[in-house]
CSV table of C-alpha atoms in Angstrom, one decimal:
chain,number,residue,atom,x,y,z
A,992,MET,CA,0.0,0.0,0.0
A,993,VAL,CA,2.8,2.4,0.9
A,994,GLN,CA,4.6,1.8,-2.4
A,995,ASN,CA,1.4,2.2,-4.3
A,996,ILE,CA,0.8,5.6,-2.7
A,997,ILE,CA,4.4,6.7,-3.3
A,998,ASP,CA,4.2,5.5,-7.0
A,999,PHE,CA,1.0,7.5,-7.4
A,1000,LEU,CA,2.5,10.7,-5.9
A,1001,GLU,CA,5.7,10.3,-7.9
A,1002,ASP,CA,3.7,10.8,-11.1
A,1003,PHE,CA,3.0,14.4,-10.0
A,1004,GLY,CA,6.7,15.2,-9.3
A,1005,LEU,CA,7.1,18.4,-7.3
A,1006,TRP,CA,3.4,18.7,-6.7
A,1007,GLY,CA,3.2,15.1,-5.5
A,1008,LEU,CA,5.8,15.8,-2.9
A,1009,PHE,CA,4.1,19.1,-1.9
A,1010,ILE,CA,0.8,17.3,-1.5
A,1011,HIS,CA,2.4,14.5,0.5
A,1012,SER,CA,4.3,16.8,2.8
A,1013,PHE,CA,1.2,19.0,3.3
A,1014,ALA,CA,-0.9,15.9,4.2
A,1015,ASP,CA,2.0,14.4,6.3
A,1016,ALA,CA,1.6,17.3,8.8
A,1017,ILE,CA,-2.2,16.7,9.0
A,1018,ILE,CA,-3.2,13.0,9.2
A,1019,PHE,CA,-1.7,11.1,6.2
A,1020,PRO,CA,-0.1,7.9,7.6
A,1021,VAL,CA,2.9,7.6,5.3
A,1022,PRO,CA,5.8,10.1,5.9
A,1023,ALA,CA,6.8,12.4,3.1
A,1024,PHE,CA,10.4,11.1,3.6
A,1025,PHE,CA,9.6,8.2,1.2
A,1026,THR,CA,8.4,10.4,-1.7
A,1027,GLN,CA,11.3,12.9,-1.2
A,1028,VAL,CA,13.9,10.1,-1.4
A,1029,SER,CA,12.2,8.4,-4.3
A,1030,LEU,CA,12.0,11.6,-6.4
A,1031,SER,CA,15.6,12.6,-5.4
A,1032,VAL,CA,16.8,9.3,-6.7
A,1033,MET,CA,15.2,10.0,-10.0
A,1034,THR,CA,16.6,13.6,-10.3
A,1035,PRO,CA,19.5,14.2,-7.8
A,1036,SER,CA,20.2,17.6,-9.4
A,1037,SER,CA,16.8,18.8,-8.2
A,1038,ALA,CA,17.2,17.4,-4.7
A,1039,LEU,CA,17.5,20.8,-3.0
A,1040,TRP,CA,14.5,22.2,-4.8
A,1041,LEU,CA,12.6,19.1,-3.8
A,1042,ALA,CA,13.6,19.7,-0.2
A,1043,THR,CA,12.3,23.2,-0.4
A,1044,VAL,CA,9.0,22.2,-1.8
A,1045,GLY,CA,8.6,19.5,0.8
A,1046,PHE,CA,9.6,21.9,3.6
A,1047,ILE,CA,7.0,24.5,2.5
A,1048,GLY,CA,4.3,21.9,2.1
A,1049,CYS,CA,5.0,20.6,5.7
A,1050,LEU,CA,4.9,24.1,7.2
A,1051,LEU,CA,1.6,25.0,5.4
A,1052,GLY,CA,0.0,21.8,6.7
A,1053,THR,CA,1.2,22.3,10.3
A,1054,PRO,CA,-1.5,24.9,11.3
A,1055,ILE,CA,-4.2,22.7,9.9
A,1056,GLY,CA,-3.0,19.7,11.9
A,1057,TYR,CA,-2.9,22.0,14.9
A,1058,TYR,CA,-6.5,23.1,14.6
A,1059,ILE,CA,-7.7,19.6,14.0
A,1060,GLY,CA,-6.1,18.8,17.4
A,1061,LYS,CA,-7.7,21.9,18.9
A,1062,LEU,CA,-11.2,21.0,17.7
A,1063,LEU,CA,-11.2,17.2,17.9
A,1064,GLY,CA,-8.5,16.4,20.5
A,1065,LYS,CA,-5.9,13.7,20.2
A,1066,SER,CA,-8.6,10.9,20.1
A,1067,ILE,CA,-8.5,11.2,16.3
A,1068,LEU,CA,-4.9,10.1,16.3
A,1069,TYR,CA,-5.8,6.7,17.9
A,1070,ARG,CA,-8.0,6.0,14.8
A,1071,PHE,CA,-5.2,6.2,12.3
A,1072,LEU,CA,-1.9,5.7,14.1
A,1073,LYS,CA,-0.1,3.4,16.6
A,1074,LYS,CA,-1.0,3.9,20.2
A,1075,LYS,CA,2.7,3.6,21.3
A,1076,TRP,CA,3.6,6.6,19.0
A,1077,ILE,CA,0.9,8.8,20.5
A,1078,ASP,CA,1.7,7.8,24.1
A,1079,SER,CA,5.5,8.5,23.5
A,1080,ALA,CA,4.8,11.9,21.9
A,1081,THR,CA,2.4,12.8,24.8
A,1082,ASN,CA,5.0,12.0,27.4
A,1083,LEU,CA,7.5,14.1,25.5
A,1084,PHE,CA,5.1,17.0,25.4
A,1085,GLN,CA,4.3,16.8,29.1
A,1086,LYS,CA,8.0,17.2,29.9
A,1087,ASN,CA,8.9,19.9,27.3
A,1088,GLY,CA,6.8,20.9,24.3
A,1089,GLU,CA,9.6,22.6,22.4
A,1090,ALA,CA,11.9,19.6,22.8
A,1091,ALA,CA,9.1,17.2,21.8
A,1092,ILE,CA,8.6,19.0,18.5
A,1093,LEU,CA,12.4,19.1,17.7
A,1094,ILE,CA,12.8,15.5,18.6
A,1095,GLY,CA,9.6,14.6,16.7
A,1096,SER,CA,11.1,16.1,13.5
A,1097,PHE,CA,13.7,13.3,13.5
A,1098,THR,CA,12.1,10.2,15.1
A,1099,PRO,CA,10.1,7.5,13.3
A,1100,ILE,CA,7.0,8.9,15.1
A,1101,PRO,CA,4.9,10.6,12.3
A,1102,PHE,CA,5.1,14.4,12.5
A,1103,LYS,CA,1.3,14.8,12.4
A,1104,VAL,CA,1.2,13.3,15.9
A,1105,PHE,CA,3.1,16.4,17.1
A,1106,THR,CA,1.0,18.9,15.2
A,1107,ILE,CA,-2.3,17.5,16.4
A,1108,LEU,CA,-1.0,17.0,20.0
A,1109,SER,CA,0.1,20.7,20.0
A,1110,GLY,CA,-3.5,21.7,19.3
A,1111,SER,CA,-5.1,19.3,21.7
A,1112,LEU,CA,-2.7,20.3,24.5
A,1113,ALA,CA,-3.0,24.0,23.8
A,1114,PHE,CA,0.6,24.5,22.9
A,1115,PRO,CA,1.1,27.9,21.3
A,1116,LEU,CA,0.8,27.7,17.5
A,1117,TRP,CA,3.6,30.2,16.9
A,1118,LYS,CA,6.0,28.0,18.9
A,1119,LEU,CA,4.9,24.9,17.0
A,1120,ILE,CA,5.6,26.7,13.7
A,1121,VAL,CA,9.0,28.0,14.8
A,1122,TYR,CA,10.3,24.7,16.2
A,1123,ALA,CA,8.7,22.7,13.4
A,1124,ALA,CA,10.5,25.0,10.8
A,1125,ILE,CA,13.8,24.3,12.5
A,1126,GLY,CA,13.5,20.6,12.8
A,1127,ARG,CA,11.9,19.9,9.5
A,1128,ALA,CA,14.3,22.2,7.6
A,1129,ILE,CA,17.2,20.2,9.0
A,1130,LYS,CA,15.7,16.9,7.9
A,1131,PHE,CA,14.4,17.9,4.5
A,1132,TYR,CA,17.6,19.7,3.5
A,1133,ALA,CA,19.9,17.1,4.9
A,1134,ILE,CA,18.3,14.5,2.6
A,1135,GLY,CA,18.3,17.1,-0.3
A,1136,ALA,CA,22.0,17.9,0.2
A,1137,LEU,CA,23.0,14.2,0.3
A,1138,PHE,CA,21.4,13.6,-3.1
A,1139,TYR,CA,22.5,16.8,-4.6
A,1140,TYR,CA,26.2,16.1,-3.8
A,1141,TYR,CA,26.3,12.3,-4.0
A,1142,GLY,CA,23.7,11.6,-6.6
A,1143,ARG,CA,21.9,8.2,-6.6
A,1144,ALA,CA,24.6,6.8,-4.4
A,1145,ALA,CA,23.1,8.8,-1.5
A,1146,LYS,CA,20.1,6.3,-1.4
A,1147,GLY,CA,22.2,3.9,0.7
A,1148,MET,CA,23.4,6.7,3.0
A,1149,VAL,CA,20.1,8.3,3.9
A,1150,HIS,CA,19.2,6.2,7.0
A,1151,GLU,CA,22.7,6.3,8.4
A,1152,VAL,CA,23.0,10.1,8.0
A,1153,THR,CA,19.6,10.8,9.4
A,1154,MET,CA,20.6,8.7,12.4
A,1155,TYR,CA,23.7,10.8,12.9
A,1156,ILE,CA,21.8,14.0,12.6
A,1157,PHE,CA,19.4,12.8,15.3
A,1158,LEU,CA,22.3,11.7,17.6
A,1159,ILE,CA,24.3,15.0,17.0
A,1160,GLY,CA,21.8,17.6,16.0
A,1161,VAL,CA,19.1,17.0,18.5
A,1162,PRO,CA,21.3,17.3,21.6
A,1163,ILE,CA,22.7,20.5,20.2
A,1164,LEU,CA,19.2,21.9,19.7
A,1165,LEU,CA,18.2,20.8,23.2
A,1166,ILE,CA,21.3,22.4,24.7
A,1167,GLY,CA,20.3,25.6,22.9
A,1168,LEU,CA,16.8,25.4,24.4
A,1169,PHE,CA,18.3,24.8,27.9
A,1170,LEU,CA,20.6,27.9,27.6
A,1171,LYS,CA,17.7,30.0,26.2
A,1172,ARG,CA,15.5,29.1,29.2
A,1173,LYS,CA,18.4,29.6,31.7
A,1174,PHE,CA,19.3,33.1,30.4
A,1175,GLY,CA,15.6,33.9,30.1
A,1176,LYS,CA,15.0,33.0,33.7
A,1177,LYS,CA,18.0,35.0,34.8
A,1178,LYS,CA,16.7,38.0,32.9
A,1179,GLN,CA,13.3,37.6,34.5
A,1180,ASP,CA,14.9,37.4,38.0
A,1181,ALA,CA,17.0,40.5,37.3
A,1182,ASP,CA,14.0,42.4,36.2
A,1183,ALA,CA,12.0,41.3,39.2
A,1184,ASN,CA,14.8,42.4,41.6
A,1185,ASN,CA,15.1,45.7,39.8
A,1186,SER,CA,11.3,46.2,40.2
A,1187,VAL,CA,11.5,45.4,43.9
A,1188,ALA,CA,14.4,47.8,44.4
A,1189,LEU,CA,12.5,50.6,42.7
A,1190,ASP,CA,9.4,49.9,44.8
A,1191,GLN,CA,11.5,50.1,48.0
A,1192,THR,CA,13.3,53.4,47.0
A,1193,PRO,CA,11.9,56.1,49.2
A,1194,SER,CA,10.1,58.9,47.4
A,1195,GLU,CA,11.3,62.5,47.9
């Protein structure tokens, strides 16, 4: 079934990848990764352009997945996807929503789980779009760059490289989040202390 869907979308080229990436962020059960790789094997010179089209399609579909979650809740996910994926993603969200989205961009858990969960758990939409843009750009363009520079030989490298990106890139992004929060908290504490100091200053 997966191969039949990919074969069908391949016939539409760039538009097929756009539609697949758009639907992948909403509820479509097959990740756009497969269509991107398949089309990149056919025309490696267009791999970066394919990555761009897939990335844009994914970002445009993200708010729709979000509002589906907001309106219908995460119960819709259980009808189409594996329970273990949904439970894992929910646990990640409960610990740290931003980290969940970044990690979700690289894990085998379909990305629509994170867009719909964001809506159902009232995670801010703008944050979802920002962190989805970072994570999905890395994944789409890493695959695109591989095929652009190595041609059809990149097909055998894709899974290994995406694993290395996950093992190296995700920790770097998480450290960045940690530092952002740490310095943000320090700034808030400093502002609060300054506010208290001003309140305690005797008026003339």
